Short mmCIF file of C-alpha atoms and ligand atoms in Angstrom, two decimals:
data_model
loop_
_atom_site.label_atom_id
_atom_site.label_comp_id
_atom_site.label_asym_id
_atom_site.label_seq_id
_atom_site.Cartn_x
_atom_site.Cartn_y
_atom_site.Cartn_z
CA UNK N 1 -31.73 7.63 29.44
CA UNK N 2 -29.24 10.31 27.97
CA UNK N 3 -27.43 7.93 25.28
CA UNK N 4 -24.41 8.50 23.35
CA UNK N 5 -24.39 7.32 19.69
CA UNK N 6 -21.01 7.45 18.06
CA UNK N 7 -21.48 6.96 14.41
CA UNK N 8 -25.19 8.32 14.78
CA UNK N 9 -24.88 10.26 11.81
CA UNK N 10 -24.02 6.84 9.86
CA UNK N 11 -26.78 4.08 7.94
CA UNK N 12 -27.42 1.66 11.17
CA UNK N 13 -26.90 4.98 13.85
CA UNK N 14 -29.57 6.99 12.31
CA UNK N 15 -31.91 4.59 12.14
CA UNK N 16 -31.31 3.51 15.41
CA UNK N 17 -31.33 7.33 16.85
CA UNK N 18 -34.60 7.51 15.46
CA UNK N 19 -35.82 4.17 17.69
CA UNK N 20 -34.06 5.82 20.78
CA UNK N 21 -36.09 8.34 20.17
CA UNK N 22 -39.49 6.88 20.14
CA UNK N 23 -38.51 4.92 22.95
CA UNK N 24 -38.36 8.10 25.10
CA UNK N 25 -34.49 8.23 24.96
CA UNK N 26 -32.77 11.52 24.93
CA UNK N 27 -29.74 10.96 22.25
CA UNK N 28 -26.75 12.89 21.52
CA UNK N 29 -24.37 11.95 18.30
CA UNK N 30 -20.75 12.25 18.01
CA UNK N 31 -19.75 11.57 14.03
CA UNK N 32 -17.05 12.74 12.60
CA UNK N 33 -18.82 12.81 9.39
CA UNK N 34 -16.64 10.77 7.48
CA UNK N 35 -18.96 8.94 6.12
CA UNK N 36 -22.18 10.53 6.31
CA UNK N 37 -24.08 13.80 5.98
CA UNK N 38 -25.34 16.58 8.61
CA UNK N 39 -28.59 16.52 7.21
CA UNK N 40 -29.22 13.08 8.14
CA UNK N 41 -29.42 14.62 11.59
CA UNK N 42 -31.68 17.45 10.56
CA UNK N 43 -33.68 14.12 9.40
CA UNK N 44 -33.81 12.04 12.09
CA UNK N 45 -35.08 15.11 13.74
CA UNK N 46 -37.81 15.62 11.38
CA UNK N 47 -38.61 11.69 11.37
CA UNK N 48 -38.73 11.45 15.72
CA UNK N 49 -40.27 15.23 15.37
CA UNK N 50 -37.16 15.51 18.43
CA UNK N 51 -34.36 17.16 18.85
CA UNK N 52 -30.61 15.60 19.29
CA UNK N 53 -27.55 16.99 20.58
CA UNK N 54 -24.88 16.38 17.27
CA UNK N 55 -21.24 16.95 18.06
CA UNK N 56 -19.39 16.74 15.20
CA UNK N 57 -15.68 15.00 16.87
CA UNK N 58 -13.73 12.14 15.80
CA UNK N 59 -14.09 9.67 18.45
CA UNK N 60 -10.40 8.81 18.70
CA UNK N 61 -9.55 12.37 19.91
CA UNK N 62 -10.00 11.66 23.87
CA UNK N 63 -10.13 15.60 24.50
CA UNK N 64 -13.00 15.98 22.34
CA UNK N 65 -14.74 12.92 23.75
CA UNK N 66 -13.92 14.24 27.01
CA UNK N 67 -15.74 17.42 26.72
CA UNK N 68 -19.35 15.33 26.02
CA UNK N 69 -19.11 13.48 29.16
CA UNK N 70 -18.36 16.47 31.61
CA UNK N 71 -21.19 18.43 29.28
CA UNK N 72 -23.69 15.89 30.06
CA UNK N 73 -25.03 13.20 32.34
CA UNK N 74 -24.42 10.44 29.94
CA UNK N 75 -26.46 6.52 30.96
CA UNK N 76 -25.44 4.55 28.30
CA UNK N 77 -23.12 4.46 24.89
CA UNK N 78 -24.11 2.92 22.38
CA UNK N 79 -20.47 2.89 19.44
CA UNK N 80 -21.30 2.67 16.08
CA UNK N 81 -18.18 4.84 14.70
CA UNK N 82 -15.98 2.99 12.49
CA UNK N 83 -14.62 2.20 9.08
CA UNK N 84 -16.52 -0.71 7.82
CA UNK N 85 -15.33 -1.50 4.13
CA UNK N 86 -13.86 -5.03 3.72
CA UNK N 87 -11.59 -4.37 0.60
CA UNK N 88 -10.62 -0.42 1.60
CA UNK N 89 -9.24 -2.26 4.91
CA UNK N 90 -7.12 -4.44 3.19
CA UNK N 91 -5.52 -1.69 1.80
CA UNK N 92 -5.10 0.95 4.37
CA UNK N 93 -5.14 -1.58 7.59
CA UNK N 94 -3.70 1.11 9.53
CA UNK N 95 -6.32 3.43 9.39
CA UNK N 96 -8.70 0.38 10.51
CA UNK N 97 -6.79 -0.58 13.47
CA UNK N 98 -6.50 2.95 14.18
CA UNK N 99 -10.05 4.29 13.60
CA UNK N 100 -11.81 1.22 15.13
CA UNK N 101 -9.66 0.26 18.11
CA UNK N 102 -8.72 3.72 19.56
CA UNK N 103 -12.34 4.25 19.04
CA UNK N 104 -13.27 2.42 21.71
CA UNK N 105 -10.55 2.45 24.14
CA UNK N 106 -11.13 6.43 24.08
CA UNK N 107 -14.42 5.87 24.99
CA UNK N 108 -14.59 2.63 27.83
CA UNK N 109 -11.45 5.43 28.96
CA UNK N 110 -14.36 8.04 29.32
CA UNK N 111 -16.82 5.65 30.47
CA UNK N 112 -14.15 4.75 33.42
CA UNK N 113 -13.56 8.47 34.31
CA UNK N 114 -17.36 9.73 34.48
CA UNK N 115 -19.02 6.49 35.68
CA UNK N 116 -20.67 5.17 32.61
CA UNK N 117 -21.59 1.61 33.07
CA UNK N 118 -23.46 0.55 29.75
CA UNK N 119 -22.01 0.05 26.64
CA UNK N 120 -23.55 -1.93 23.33
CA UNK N 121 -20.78 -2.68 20.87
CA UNK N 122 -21.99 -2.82 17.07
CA UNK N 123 -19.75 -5.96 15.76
CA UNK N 124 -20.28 -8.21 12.76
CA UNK N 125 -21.34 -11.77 11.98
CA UNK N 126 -18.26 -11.55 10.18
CA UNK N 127 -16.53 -12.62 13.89
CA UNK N 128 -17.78 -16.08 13.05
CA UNK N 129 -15.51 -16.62 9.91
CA UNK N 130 -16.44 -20.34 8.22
CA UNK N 131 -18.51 -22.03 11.15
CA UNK N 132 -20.94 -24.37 10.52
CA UNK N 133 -24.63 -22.42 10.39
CA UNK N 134 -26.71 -21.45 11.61
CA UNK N 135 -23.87 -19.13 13.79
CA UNK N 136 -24.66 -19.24 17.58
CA UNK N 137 -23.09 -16.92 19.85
CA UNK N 138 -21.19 -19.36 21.80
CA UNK N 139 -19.45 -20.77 18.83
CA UNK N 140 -15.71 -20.38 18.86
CA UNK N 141 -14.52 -17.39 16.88
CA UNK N 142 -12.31 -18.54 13.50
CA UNK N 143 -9.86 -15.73 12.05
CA UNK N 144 -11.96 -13.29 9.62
CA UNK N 145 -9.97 -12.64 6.13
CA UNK N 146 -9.42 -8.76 6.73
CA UNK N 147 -8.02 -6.46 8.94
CA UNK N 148 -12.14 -5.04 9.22
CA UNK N 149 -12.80 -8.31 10.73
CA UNK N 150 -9.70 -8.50 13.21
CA UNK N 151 -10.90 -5.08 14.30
CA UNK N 152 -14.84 -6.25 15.58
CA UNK N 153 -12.86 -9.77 16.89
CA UNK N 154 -10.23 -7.42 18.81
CA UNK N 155 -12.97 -4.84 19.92
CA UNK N 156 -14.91 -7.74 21.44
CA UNK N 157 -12.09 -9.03 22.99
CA UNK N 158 -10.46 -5.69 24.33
CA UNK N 159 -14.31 -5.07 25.64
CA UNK N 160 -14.91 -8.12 27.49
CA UNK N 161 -11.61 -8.10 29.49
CA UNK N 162 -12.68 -4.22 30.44
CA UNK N 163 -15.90 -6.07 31.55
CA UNK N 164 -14.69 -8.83 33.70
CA UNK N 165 -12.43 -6.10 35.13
CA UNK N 166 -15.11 -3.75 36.30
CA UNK N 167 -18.24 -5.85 38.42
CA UNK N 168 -20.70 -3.64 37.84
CA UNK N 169 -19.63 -2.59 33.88
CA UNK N 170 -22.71 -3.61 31.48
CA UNK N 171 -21.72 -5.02 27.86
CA UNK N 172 -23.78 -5.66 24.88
CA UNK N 173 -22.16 -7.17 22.01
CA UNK N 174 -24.38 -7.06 18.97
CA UNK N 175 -23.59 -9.15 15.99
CA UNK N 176 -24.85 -7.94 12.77
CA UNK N 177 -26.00 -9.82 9.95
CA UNK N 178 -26.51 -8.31 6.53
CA UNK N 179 -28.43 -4.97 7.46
CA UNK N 180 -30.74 -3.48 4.71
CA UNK N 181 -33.31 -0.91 3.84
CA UNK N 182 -34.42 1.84 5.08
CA UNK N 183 -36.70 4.07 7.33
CA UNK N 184 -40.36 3.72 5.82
CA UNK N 185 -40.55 7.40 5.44
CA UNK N 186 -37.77 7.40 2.69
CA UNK N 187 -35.93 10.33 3.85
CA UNK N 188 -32.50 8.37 5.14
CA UNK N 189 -31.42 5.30 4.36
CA UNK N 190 -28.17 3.69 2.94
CA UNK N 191 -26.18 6.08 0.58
CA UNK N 192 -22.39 4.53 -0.06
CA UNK N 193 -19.85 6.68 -1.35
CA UNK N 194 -18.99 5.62 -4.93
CA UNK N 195 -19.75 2.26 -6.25
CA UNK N 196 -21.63 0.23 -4.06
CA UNK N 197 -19.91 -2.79 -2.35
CA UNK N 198 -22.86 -4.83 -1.48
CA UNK N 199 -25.74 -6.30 -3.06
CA UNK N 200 -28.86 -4.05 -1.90
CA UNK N 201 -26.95 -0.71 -2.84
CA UNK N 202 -26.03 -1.92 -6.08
CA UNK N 203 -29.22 -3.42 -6.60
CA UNK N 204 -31.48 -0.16 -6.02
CA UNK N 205 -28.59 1.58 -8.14
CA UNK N 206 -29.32 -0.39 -11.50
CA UNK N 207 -32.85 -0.34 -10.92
CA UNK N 208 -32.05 3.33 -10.58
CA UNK N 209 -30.61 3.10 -14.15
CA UNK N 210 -27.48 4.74 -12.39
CA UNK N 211 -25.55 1.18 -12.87
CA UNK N 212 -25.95 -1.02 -16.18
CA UNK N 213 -26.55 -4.43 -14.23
CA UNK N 214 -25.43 -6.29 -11.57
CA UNK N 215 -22.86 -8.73 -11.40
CA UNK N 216 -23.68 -11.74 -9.49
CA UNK N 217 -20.64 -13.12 -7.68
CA UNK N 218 -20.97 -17.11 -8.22
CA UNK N 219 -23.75 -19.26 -9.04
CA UNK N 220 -21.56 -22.28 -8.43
CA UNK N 221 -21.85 -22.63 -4.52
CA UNK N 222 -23.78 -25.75 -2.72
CA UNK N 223 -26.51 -23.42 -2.43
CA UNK N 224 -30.41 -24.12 -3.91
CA UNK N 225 -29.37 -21.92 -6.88
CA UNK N 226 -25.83 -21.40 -6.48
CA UNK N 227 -25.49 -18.15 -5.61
CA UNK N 228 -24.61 -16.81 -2.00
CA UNK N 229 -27.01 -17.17 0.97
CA UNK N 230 -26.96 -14.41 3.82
CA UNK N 231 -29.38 -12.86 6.47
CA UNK N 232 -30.70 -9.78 5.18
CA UNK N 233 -31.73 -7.87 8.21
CA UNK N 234 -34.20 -4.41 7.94
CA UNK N 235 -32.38 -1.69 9.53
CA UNK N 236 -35.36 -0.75 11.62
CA UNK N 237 -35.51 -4.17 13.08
CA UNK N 238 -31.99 -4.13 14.40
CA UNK N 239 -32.36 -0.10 15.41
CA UNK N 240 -35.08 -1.69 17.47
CA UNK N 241 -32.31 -4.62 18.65
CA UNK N 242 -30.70 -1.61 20.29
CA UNK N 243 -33.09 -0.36 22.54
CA UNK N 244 -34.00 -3.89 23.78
CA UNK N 245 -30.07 -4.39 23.95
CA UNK N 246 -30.32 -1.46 25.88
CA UNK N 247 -33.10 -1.37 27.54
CA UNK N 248 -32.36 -4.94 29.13
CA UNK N 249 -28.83 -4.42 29.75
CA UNK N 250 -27.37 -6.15 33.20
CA UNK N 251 -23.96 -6.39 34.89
CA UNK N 252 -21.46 -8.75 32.31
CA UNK N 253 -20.87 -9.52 29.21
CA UNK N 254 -23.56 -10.38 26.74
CA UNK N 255 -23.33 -11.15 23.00
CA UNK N 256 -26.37 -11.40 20.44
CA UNK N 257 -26.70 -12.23 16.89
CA UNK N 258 -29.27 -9.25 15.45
CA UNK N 259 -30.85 -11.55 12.19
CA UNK N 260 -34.05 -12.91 11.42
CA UNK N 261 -32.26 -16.62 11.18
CA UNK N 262 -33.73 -16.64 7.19
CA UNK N 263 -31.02 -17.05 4.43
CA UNK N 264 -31.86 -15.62 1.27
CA UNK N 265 -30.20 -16.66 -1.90
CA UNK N 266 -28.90 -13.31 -3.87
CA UNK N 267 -31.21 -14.82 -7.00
CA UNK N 268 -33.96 -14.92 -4.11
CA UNK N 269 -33.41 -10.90 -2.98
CA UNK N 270 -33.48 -9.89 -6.81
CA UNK N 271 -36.63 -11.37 -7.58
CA UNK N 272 -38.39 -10.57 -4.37
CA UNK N 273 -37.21 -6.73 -4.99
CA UNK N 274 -38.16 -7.52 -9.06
CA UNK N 275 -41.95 -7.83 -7.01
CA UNK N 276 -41.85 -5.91 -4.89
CA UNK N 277 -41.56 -2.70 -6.95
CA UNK N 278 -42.72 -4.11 -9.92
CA UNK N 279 -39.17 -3.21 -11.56
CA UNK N 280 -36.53 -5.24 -13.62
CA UNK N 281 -32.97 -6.00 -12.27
CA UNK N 282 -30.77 -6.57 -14.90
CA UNK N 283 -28.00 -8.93 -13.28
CA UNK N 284 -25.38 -11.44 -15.15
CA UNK N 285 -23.54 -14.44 -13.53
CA UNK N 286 -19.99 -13.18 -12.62
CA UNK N 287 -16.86 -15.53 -10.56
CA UNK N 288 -17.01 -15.82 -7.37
CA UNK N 289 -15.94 -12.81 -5.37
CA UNK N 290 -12.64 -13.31 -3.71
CA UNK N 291 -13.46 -14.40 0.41
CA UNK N 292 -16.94 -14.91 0.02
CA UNK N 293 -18.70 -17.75 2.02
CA UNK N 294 -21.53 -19.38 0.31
CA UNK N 295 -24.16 -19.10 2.96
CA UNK N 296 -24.68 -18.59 6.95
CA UNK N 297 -27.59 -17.26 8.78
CA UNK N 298 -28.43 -16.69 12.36
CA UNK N 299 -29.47 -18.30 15.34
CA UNK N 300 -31.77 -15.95 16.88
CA UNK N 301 -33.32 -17.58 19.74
CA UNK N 302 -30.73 -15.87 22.25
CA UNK N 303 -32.09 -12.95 21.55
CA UNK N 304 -35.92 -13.43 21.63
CA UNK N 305 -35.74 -15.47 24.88
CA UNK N 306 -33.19 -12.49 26.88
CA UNK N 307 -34.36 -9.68 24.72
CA UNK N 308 -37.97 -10.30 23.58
CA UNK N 309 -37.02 -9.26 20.66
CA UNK N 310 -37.12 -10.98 16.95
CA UNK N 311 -37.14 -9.20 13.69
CA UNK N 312 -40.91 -8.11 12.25
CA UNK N 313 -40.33 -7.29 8.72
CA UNK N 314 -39.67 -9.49 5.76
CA UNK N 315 -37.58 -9.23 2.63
CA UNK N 316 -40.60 -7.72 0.80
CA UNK N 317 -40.54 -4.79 3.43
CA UNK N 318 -36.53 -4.31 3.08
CA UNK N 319 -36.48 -4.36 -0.76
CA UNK N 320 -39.81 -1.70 -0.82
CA UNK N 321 -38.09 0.54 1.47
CA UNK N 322 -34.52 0.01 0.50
CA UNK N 323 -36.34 1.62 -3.40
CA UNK N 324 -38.35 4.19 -1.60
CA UNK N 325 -34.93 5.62 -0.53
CA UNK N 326 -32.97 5.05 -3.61
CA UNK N 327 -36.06 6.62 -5.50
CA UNK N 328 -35.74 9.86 -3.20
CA UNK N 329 -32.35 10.26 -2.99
CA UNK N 330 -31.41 13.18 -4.80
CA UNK N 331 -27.30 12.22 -5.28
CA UNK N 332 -28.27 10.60 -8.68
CA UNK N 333 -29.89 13.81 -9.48
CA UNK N 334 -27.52 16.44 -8.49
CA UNK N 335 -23.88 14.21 -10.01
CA UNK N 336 -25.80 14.45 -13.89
P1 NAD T 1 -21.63 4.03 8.35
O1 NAD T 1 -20.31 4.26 7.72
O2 NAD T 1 -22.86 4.44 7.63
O3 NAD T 1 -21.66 4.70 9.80
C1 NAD T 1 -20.51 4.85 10.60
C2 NAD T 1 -20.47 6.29 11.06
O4 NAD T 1 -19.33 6.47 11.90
C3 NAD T 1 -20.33 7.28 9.91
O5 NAD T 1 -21.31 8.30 10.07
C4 NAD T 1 -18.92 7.85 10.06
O6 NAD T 1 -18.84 9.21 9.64
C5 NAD T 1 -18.68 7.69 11.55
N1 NAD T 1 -17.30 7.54 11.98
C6 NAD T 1 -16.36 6.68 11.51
N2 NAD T 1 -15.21 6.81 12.20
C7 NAD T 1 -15.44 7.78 13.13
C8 NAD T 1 -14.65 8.38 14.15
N3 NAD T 1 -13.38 8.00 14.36
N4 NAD T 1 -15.19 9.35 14.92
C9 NAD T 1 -16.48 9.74 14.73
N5 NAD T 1 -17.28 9.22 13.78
C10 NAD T 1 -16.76 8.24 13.00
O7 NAD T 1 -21.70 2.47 8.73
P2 NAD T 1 -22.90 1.59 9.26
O8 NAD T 1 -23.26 0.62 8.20
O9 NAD T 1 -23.95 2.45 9.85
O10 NAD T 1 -22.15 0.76 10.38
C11 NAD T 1 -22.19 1.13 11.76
C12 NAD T 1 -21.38 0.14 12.56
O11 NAD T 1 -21.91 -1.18 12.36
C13 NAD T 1 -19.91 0.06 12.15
O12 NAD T 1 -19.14 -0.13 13.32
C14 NAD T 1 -19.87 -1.17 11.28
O13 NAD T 1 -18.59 -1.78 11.30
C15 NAD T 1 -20.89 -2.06 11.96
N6 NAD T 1 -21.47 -3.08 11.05
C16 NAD T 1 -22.04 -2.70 9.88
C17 NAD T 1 -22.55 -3.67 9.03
C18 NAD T 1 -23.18 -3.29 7.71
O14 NAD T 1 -23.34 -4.17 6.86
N7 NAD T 1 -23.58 -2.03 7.48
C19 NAD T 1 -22.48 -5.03 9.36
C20 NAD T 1 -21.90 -5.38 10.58
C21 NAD T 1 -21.39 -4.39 11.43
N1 UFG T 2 -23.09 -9.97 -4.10
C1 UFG T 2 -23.21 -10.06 -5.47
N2 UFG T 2 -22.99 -8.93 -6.20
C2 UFG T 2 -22.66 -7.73 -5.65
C3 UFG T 2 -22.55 -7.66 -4.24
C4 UFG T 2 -22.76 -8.80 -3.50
O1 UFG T 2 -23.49 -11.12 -6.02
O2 UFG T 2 -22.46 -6.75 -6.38
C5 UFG T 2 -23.35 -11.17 -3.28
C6 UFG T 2 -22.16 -11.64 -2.46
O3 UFG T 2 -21.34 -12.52 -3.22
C7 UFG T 2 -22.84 -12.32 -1.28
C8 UFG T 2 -24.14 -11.50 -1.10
O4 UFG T 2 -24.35 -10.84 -2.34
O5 UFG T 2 -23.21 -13.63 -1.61
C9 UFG T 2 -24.03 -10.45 0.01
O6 UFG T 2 -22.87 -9.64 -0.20
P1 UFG T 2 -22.66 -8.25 0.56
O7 UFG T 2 -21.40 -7.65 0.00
O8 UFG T 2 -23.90 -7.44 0.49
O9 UFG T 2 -22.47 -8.68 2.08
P2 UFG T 2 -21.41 -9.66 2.77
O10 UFG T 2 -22.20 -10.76 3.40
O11 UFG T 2 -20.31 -10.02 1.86
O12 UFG T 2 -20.77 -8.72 3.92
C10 UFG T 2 -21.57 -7.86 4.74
C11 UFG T 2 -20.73 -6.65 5.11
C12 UFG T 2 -19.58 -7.05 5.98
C13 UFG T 2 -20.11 -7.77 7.18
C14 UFG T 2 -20.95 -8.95 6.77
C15 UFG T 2 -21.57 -9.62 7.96
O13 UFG T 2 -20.23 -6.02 3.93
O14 UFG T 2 -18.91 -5.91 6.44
O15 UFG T 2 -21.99 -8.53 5.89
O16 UFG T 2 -22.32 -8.72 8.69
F1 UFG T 2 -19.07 -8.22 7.92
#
């Protein structure tokens, strides 16, 4: 299939381009760059040893979306572009609402005009707000704290009523957990802009030396140390998600939770990553972080029963590749 991956230039889009490619895919990105680098394309080109078709648009500008689809016999979308930082939207919730929702009512627009009927929407556990866990996709949706939040909860909802609209219109809804790491060839992986906002950044950064120590948010929650509980998930296992997302895709809507349904205390992910590359993490107990929830994890079984698909590698795996990147990553080198 001839797939277009908005955001492809991005963390979770790269990685995923890369499984798109292996799986025979043809793949062409549209990234604005706002948030990422050309060279991760040049990358994912050397990685797949294939080439992709990058157009570098912003994906709210429906001329220059336009122009893709008559250029090319497009199968699927797969719409990873967005703004994605929880405090920044807070602040400018404008841009959010903008960026995010225009996003994709540009692009189920396009899909509309040229006959596109597949589409896999990248939202966020964060939909579920405080449910009970494990989260299951048919749990009701509670309000998320931030306008980033509202934007994946409107998306999903602005998506499915395109959906029941349209018979034949296929939707994937895929609802991230925490994703982490990198590719195992250490040549992309996740590089945030300024000081990292969560935990596996800022923990490759100290052990980098390039932060003093991490601060951990809380070691007061009913949790079996105290500290947070999430589901780390390797980036290559959900970049795989997508192509079974994809490859599987029928008529309707379909939401999946992309975990491995394992929480993993914060004290837990520093001491696996302390063995794992036999390298200290300084860290000291901080207060809780405003609108943190102490734990929730995934039910996965939707997914490996409709899918076939379940999540290979363990936190070992994301903390040794998540430092293979860091290690490689010549920012540190190039801002002394
Ligand atoms: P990222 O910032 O690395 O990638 C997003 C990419 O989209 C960037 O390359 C950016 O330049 C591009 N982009 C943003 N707005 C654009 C626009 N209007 N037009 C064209 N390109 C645009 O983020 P990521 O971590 O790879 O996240 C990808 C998607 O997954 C996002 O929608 C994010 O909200 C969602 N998500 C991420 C996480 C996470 O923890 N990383 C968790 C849940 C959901
Ligand atoms: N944490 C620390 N210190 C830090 C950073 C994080 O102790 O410096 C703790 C947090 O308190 C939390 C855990 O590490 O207990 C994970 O925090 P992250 O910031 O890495 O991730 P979150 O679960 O808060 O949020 C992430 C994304 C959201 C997304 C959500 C669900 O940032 O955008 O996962 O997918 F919505």
């Amino acid at each position: 299939m001839n797939i277009l991956v908005t955001g492809g230039a991005g963390y979770i889009g790269s990685h995923t381009c890369i499984a798109l490619l292996q799986a025979g895919h043809s793949v062409i990105i549209a990234d604005n760059l706002s948030n990422s680098k050309s060279e991760t394309v040049m990358k994912v080109m050397d990685i797949a040893e294939k080439e992709v078709t990058f157009y570098e648009i912003d994906v709210t500008n429906a001329e220059a979306v336009d122009i893709i689809f008559k250029n090319y016999k497009i199968d699927g979308v797969i719409h990873f572009a967005g703004l994605k930082a929880v405090g920044e939207s807070v602040e400018k919730p404008l841009e959010y609402y903008h960026n995010n929702i225009v996003s994709t009512v540009v692009l189920t627009k396009a899909c509309h005009k040229y006959g596109v009927n597949r589409f896999v929407f990248s939202s966020s556990a964060t939909v579920y707000g405080e449910n009970n866990v494990p989260f299951f996709e048919t749990m009701d949706l509670l309000p998320t704290t931030n306008p980033y939040g509202e934007t994946k909860a409107m998306s999903e909802r602005i998506l499915t009523d395109i959906t029941r609209s349209n018979p034949i219109f296929s939707l994937s809804i895929l609802r991230y957990f925490n994703p982490v790491g990198a590719h195992e060839s250490g040549l992309i992986g996740e590089a945030p802009n300024g000081i990292p906002n969560n935990l596996m950044p800022y923990v490759t950064q100290v052990a980098k030396g390039k932060l003093e120590k991490l601060r951990v948010f809380g070691n007061d929650y009913p949790t079996i140390d105290g500290t947070g509980i999430r589901d780390y998930i390797h980036v290559m296992d959900l970049a795989e998600g997508h192509v079974a997302a994809l490859e599987n895709l029928t008529e309707g809507v379909h939401v999946y939770n992309l975990g491995t349904g394992k929480g993993t205390s914060v004290l837990e992910l520093v001491k696996a990553f302390e063995i794992a590359n036999d390298i200290k993490v300084s860290y000291e107990i901080v207060d809780r972080r405003a609108g943190d929830i102490a734990s929730y994890y995934a039910d996965t079984s939707k997914a490996k029963n409709e899918l076939g698909w379940t999540a290979k590698r363990d936190i070992v795996a994301m903390c040794r590749d998540a430092w293979r990147f860091e290690k490689n990553y010549k920012d540190f080198v190039e801002s002394k």
